CSV table of C-alpha atoms in Angstrom, one decimal:
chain,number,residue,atom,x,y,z
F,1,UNK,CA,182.3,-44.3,-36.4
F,2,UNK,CA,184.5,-43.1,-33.8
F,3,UNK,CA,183.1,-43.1,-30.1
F,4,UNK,CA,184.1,-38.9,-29.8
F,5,UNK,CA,181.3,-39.0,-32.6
F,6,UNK,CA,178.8,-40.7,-31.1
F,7,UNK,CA,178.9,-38.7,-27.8
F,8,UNK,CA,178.8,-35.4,-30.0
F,9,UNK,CA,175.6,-36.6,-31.7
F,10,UNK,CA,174.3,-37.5,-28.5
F,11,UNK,CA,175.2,-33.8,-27.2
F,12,UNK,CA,173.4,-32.6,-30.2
F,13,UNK,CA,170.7,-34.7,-29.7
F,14,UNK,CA,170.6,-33.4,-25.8
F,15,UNK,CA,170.6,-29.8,-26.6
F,16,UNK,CA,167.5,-30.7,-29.4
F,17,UNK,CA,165.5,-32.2,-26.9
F,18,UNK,CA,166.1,-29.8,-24.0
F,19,UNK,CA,164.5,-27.0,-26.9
F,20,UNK,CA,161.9,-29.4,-27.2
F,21,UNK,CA,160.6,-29.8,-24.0
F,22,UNK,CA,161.7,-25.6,-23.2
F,23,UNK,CA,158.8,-24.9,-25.9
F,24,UNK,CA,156.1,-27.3,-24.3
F,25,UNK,CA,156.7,-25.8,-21.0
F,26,UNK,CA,156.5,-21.8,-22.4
F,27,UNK,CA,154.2,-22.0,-24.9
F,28,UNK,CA,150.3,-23.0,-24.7
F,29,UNK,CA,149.7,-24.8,-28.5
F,30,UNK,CA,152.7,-25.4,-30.2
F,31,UNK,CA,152.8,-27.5,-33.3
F,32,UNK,CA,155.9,-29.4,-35.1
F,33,UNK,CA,156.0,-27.8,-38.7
F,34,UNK,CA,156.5,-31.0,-40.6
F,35,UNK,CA,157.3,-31.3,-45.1
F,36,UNK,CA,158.3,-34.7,-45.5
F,37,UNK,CA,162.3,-33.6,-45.7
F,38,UNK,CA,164.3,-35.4,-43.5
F,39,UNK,CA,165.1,-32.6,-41.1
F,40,UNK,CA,161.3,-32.2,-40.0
F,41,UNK,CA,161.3,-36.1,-39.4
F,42,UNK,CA,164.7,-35.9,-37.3
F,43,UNK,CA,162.9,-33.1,-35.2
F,44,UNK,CA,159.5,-35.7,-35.2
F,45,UNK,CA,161.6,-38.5,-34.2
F,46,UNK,CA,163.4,-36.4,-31.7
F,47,UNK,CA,160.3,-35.3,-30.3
F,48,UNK,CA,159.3,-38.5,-29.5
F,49,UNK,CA,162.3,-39.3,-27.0
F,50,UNK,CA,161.8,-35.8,-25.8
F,51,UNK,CA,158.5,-37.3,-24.1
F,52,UNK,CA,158.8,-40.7,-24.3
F,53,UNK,CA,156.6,-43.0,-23.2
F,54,UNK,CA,154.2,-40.2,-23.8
F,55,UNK,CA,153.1,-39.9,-27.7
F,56,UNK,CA,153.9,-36.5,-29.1
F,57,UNK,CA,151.5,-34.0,-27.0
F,58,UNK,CA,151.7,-31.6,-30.1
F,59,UNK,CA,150.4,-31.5,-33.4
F,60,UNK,CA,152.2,-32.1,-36.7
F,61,UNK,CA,151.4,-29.3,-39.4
F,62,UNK,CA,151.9,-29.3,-42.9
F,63,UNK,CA,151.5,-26.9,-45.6
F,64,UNK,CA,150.6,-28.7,-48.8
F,65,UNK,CA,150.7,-26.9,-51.8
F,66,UNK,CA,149.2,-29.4,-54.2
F,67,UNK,CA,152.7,-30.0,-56.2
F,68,UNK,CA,154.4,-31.9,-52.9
F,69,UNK,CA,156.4,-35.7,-54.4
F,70,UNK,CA,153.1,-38.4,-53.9
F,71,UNK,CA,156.3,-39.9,-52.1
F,72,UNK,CA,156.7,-37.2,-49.7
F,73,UNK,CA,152.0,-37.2,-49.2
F,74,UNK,CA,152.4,-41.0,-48.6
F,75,UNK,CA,155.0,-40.8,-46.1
F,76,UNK,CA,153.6,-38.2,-44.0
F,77,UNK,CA,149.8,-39.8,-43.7
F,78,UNK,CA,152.0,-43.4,-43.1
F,79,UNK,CA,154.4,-41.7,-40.4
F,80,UNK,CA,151.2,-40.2,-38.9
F,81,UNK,CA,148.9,-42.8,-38.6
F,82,UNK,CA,151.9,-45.0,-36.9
F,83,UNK,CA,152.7,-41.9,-34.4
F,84,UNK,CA,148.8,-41.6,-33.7
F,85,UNK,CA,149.4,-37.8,-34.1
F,86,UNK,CA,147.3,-35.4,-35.2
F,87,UNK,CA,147.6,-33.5,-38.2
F,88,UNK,CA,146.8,-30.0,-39.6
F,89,UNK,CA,147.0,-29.1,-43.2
F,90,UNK,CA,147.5,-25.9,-44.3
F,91,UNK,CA,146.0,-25.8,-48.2
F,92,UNK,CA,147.6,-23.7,-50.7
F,93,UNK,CA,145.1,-24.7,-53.8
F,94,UNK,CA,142.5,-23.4,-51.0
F,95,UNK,CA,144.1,-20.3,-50.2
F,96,UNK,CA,143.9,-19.6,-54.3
F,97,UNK,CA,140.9,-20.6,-54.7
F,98,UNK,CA,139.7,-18.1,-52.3
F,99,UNK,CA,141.1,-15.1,-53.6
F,100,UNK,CA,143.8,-15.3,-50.6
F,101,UNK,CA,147.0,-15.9,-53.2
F,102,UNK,CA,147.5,-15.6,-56.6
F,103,UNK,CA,149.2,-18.5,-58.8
F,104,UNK,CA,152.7,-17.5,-60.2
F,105,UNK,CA,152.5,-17.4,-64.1
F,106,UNK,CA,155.4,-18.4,-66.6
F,107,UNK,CA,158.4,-21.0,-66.9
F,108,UNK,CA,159.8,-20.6,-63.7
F,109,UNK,CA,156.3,-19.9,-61.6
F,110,UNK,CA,156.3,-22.0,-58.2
F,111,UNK,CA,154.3,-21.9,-55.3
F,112,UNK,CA,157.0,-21.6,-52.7
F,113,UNK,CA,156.0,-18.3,-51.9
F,114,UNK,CA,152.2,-18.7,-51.7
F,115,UNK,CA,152.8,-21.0,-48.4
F,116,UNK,CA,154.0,-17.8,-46.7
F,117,UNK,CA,150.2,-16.8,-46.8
F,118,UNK,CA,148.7,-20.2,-46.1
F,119,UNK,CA,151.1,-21.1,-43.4
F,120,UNK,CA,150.2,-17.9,-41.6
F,121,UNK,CA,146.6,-18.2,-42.1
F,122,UNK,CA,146.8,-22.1,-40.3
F,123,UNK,CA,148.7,-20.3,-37.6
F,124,UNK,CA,145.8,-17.5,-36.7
F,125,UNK,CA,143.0,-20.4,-37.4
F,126,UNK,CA,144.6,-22.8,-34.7
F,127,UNK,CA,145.7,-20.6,-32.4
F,128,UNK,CA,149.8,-21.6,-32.3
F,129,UNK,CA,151.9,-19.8,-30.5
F,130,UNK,CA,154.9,-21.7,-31.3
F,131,UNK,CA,156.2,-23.3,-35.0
F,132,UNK,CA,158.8,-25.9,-34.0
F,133,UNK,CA,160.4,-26.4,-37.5
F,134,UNK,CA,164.0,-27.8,-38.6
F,135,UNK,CA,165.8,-25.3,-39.7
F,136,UNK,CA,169.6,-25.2,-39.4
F,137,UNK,CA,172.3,-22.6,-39.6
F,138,UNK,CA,174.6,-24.7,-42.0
F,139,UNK,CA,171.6,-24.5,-44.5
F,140,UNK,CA,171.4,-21.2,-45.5
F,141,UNK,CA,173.3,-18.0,-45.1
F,142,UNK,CA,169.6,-16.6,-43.7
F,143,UNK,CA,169.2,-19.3,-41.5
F,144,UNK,CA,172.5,-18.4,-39.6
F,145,UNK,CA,170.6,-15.1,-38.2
F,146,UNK,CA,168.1,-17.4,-36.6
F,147,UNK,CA,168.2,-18.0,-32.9
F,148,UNK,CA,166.7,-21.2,-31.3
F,149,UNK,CA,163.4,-18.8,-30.4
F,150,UNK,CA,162.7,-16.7,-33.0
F,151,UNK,CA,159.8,-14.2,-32.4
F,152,UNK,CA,157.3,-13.0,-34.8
F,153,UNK,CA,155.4,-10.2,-34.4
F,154,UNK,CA,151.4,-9.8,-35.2
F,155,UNK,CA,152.1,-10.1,-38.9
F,156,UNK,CA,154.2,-12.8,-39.0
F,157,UNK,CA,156.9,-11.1,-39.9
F,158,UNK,CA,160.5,-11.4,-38.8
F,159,UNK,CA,163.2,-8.6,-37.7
F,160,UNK,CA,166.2,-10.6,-37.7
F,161,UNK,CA,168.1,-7.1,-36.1
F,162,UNK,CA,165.6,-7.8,-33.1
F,163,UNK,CA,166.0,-10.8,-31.7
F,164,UNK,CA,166.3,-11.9,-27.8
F,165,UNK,CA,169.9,-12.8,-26.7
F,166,UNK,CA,169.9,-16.5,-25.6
F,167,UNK,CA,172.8,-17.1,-22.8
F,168,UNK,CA,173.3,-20.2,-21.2
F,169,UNK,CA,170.6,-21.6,-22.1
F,170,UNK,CA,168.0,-19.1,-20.8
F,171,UNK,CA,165.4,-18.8,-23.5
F,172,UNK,CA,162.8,-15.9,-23.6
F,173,UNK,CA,159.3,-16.9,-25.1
F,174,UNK,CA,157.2,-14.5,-23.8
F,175,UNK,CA,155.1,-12.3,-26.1
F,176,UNK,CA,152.0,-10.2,-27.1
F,177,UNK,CA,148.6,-11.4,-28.4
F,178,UNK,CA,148.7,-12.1,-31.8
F,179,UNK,CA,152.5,-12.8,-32.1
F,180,UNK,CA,154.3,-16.2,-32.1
F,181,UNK,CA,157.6,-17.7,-32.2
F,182,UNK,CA,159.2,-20.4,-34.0
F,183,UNK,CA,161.8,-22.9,-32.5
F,184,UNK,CA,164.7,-24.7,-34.3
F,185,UNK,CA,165.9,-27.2,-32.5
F,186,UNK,CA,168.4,-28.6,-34.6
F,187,UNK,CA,169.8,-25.0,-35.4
F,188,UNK,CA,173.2,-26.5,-34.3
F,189,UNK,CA,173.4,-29.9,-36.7
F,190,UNK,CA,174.8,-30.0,-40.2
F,191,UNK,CA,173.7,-31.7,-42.8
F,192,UNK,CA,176.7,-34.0,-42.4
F,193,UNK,CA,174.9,-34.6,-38.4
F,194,UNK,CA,171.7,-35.6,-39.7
F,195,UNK,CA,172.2,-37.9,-42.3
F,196,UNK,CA,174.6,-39.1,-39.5
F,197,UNK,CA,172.4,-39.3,-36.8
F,198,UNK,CA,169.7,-40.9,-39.1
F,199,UNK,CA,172.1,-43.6,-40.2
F,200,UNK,CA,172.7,-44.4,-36.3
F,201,UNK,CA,169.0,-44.3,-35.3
F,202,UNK,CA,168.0,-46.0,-38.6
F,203,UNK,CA,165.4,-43.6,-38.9
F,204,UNK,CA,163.0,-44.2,-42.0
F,205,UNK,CA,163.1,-41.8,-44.7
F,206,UNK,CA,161.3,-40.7,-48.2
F,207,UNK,CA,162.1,-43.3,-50.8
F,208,UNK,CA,163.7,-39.6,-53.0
F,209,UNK,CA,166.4,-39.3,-51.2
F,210,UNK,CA,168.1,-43.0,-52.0
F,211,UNK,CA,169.3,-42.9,-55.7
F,212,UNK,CA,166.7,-44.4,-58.2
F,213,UNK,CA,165.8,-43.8,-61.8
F,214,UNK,CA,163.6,-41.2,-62.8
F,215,UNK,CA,162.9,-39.1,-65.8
F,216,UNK,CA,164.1,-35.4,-65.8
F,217,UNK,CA,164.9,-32.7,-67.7
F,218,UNK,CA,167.8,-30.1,-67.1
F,219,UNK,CA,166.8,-26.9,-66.2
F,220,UNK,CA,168.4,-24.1,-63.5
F,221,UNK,CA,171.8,-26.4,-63.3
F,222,UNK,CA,169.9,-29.5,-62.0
F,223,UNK,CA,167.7,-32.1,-63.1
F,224,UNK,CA,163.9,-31.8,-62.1
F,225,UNK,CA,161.8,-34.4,-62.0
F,226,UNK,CA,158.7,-34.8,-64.8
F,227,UNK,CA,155.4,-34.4,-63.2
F,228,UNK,CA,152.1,-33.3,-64.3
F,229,UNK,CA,152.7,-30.0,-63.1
F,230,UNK,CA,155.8,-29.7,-65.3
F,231,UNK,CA,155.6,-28.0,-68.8
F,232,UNK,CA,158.6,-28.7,-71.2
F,233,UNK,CA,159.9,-26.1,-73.2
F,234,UNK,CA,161.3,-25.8,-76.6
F,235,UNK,CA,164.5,-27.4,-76.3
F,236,UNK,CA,163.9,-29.1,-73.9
F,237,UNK,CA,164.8,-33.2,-73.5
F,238,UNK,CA,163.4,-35.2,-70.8
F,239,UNK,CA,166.1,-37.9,-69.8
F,240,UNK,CA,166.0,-41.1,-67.4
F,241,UNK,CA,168.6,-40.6,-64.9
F,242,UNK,CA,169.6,-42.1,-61.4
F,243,UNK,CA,169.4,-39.9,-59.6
F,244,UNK,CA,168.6,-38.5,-55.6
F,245,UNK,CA,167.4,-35.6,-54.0
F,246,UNK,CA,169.2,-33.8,-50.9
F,247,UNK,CA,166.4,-31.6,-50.3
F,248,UNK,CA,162.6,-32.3,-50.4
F,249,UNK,CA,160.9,-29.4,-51.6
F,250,UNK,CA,157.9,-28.9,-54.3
F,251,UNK,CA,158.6,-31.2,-57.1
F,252,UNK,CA,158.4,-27.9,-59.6
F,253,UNK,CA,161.7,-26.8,-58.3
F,254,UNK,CA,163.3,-29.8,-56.6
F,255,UNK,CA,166.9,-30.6,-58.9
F,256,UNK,CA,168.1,-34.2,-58.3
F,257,UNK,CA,172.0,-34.9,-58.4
F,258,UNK,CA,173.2,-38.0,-60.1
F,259,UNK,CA,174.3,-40.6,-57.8
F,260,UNK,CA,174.5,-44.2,-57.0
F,261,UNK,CA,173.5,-43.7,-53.5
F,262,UNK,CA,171.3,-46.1,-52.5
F,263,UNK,CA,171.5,-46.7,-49.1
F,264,UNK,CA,171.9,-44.4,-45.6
F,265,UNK,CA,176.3,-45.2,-46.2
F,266,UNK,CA,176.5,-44.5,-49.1
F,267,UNK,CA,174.4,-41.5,-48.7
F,268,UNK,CA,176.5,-40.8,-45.7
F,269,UNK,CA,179.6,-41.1,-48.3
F,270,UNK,CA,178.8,-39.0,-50.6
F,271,UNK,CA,177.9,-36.2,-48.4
F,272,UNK,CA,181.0,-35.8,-47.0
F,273,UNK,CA,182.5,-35.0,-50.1
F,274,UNK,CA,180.3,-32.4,-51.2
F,275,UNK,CA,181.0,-28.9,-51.9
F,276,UNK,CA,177.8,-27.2,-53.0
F,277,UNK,CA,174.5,-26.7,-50.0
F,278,UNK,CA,172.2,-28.8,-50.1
F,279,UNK,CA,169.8,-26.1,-51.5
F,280,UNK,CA,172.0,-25.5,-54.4
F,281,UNK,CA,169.2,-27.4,-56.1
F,282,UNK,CA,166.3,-25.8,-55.4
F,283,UNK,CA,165.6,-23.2,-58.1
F,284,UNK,CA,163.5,-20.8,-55.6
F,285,UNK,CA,166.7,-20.2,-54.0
F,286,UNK,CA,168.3,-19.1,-57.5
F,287,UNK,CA,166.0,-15.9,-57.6
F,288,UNK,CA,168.2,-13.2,-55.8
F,289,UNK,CA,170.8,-13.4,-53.4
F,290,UNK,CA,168.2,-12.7,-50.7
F,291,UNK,CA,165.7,-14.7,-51.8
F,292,UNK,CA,165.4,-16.9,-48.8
F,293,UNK,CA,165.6,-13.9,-46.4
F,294,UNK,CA,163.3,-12.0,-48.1
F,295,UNK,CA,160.7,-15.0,-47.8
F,296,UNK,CA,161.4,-15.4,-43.9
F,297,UNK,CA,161.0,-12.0,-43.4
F,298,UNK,CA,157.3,-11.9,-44.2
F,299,UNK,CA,156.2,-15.2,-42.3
F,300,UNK,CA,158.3,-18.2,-44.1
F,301,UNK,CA,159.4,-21.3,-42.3
């Protein structure tokens, strides 16, 4: 890797942090909105030089919707317990179960959408005024409208038409009673800069996104994984396949690629050459053309 590289990871890594500590200093209880994917653990890891030798003085939260990888569980509570964070979780089976949501029906039914409700209703109960997550532009065409503070009114909702200009470096995170932001400090990376940037800080990741055999079945263009929460339908085959995942999502609607990328090189390899987004696999993204917008709009990460 070419020195030029390194000292543009590092300016990356500079801006990240200086968002970092820029939300500790304006906001009263922020919290680092943390799935498992590697992004959220860049922005943990990143975190932790922004206030090194100081542990993280923010909470991790997590929305689980009960169909999360056991990989993806198992990682978070190890990576918590060695950060001595704290974590909040945000229950989706709970916010059914009390009348809040209502479970999707049918082939394709997920529960993507039901954390819009359950993340919100965290966000009241504990008081956060800020939701660092790690969102990046190069991810999806919605997440391009997204500035590194990205207000939220009283609902949760967001007006991506009305958002505060942000020039050199001058971030605005004042705001009403009831309203919060959310902060993206890796707005800037690519997927290219992460993988990247974890191969050169040799940060640990989910065991899912290193190729390994698993068994699938085809459906929506990719291969998704069997679980318990997955009924087959007529037709279809399940197959064992090696296979990785780019994205970390609910294993419902998380599509593996094939691939014999088994190690942070390789992986580093083979993402270079890639054509498609990394959330060409997830089959919540494959509803409408605005289907990612649509779910930000009303409170999504």
């Amino acid at each position: 890797m070419s020195k030029y590289y390194l000292n543009y990871l590092d300016e990356l890594e500079s801006e990240a942090i200086f968002i970092l500590r820029e939300v500790w200093a304006q906001f009263e209880n922020p919290v680092i909105l943390f799935s498992g994917g590697k992004d959220s653990i860049l922005v943990t890891h990143l975190a932790q030089k922004a206030f090194y030798p100081a542990k993280i003085p923010f909470p991790l939260m997590h929305v689980d919707t009960g169909h999360n990888f056991p990989e993806t569980i198992q990682f978070r509570d190890d990576l918590i317990k060695g950060l001595d964070a704290q974590l909040i979780v945000g229950s989706v089976q709970e916010s059914i179960d009390t009348g809040r949501v209502a479970e999707e029906k049918g082939k394709s039914a997920t529960r993507n959408a039901l954390q819009i409700t359950t993340l919100l209703d965290a966000i009241e109960s504990n008081k956060v005024d800020c939701a660092i997550g790690g969102g990046r532009r190069d991810e999806e065409k919605a997440r391009a409208k997204e500035r590194f503070f990205s207000h939220r009114d009283d609902f949760g909702q967001w007006d991506p038409k009305n958002q505060r200009p942000e020039l050199w470096n001058i971030l605005n995170g004042k705001h009403f009673e009831g309203e919060h932001f959310r902060a993206f400090p890796i707005s800037n990376w690519t997927e290219m800069d992460v993988w990247n940037y974890i191969l050169r800080e040799n940060i640990k990741i989910p065991s899912l996104y290193f190729a390994h055999e698993r068994e699938v079945v085809w459906r929506s263009d990719s291969w998704i994984p069997v679980s318990e929460h997955l009924t087959l339908e007529e037709g279809e085959e399940v197959h064992t396949k090696k296979i990785r995942f780019r994205t970390l999502g609910d294993i419902t609607i998380t599509g593996g690629i094939e691939s014999d990328a088994d190690t942070l090189e390789k992986i580093v390899g083979e993402v270079a050459a890639m054509k498609q987004t990394e959330r060409g696999n997830r089959s919540d993204d494959k509803r409408s053309e605005t289907a990612m917008e649509d779910r930000k709009r009303q409170g999504y990460f």
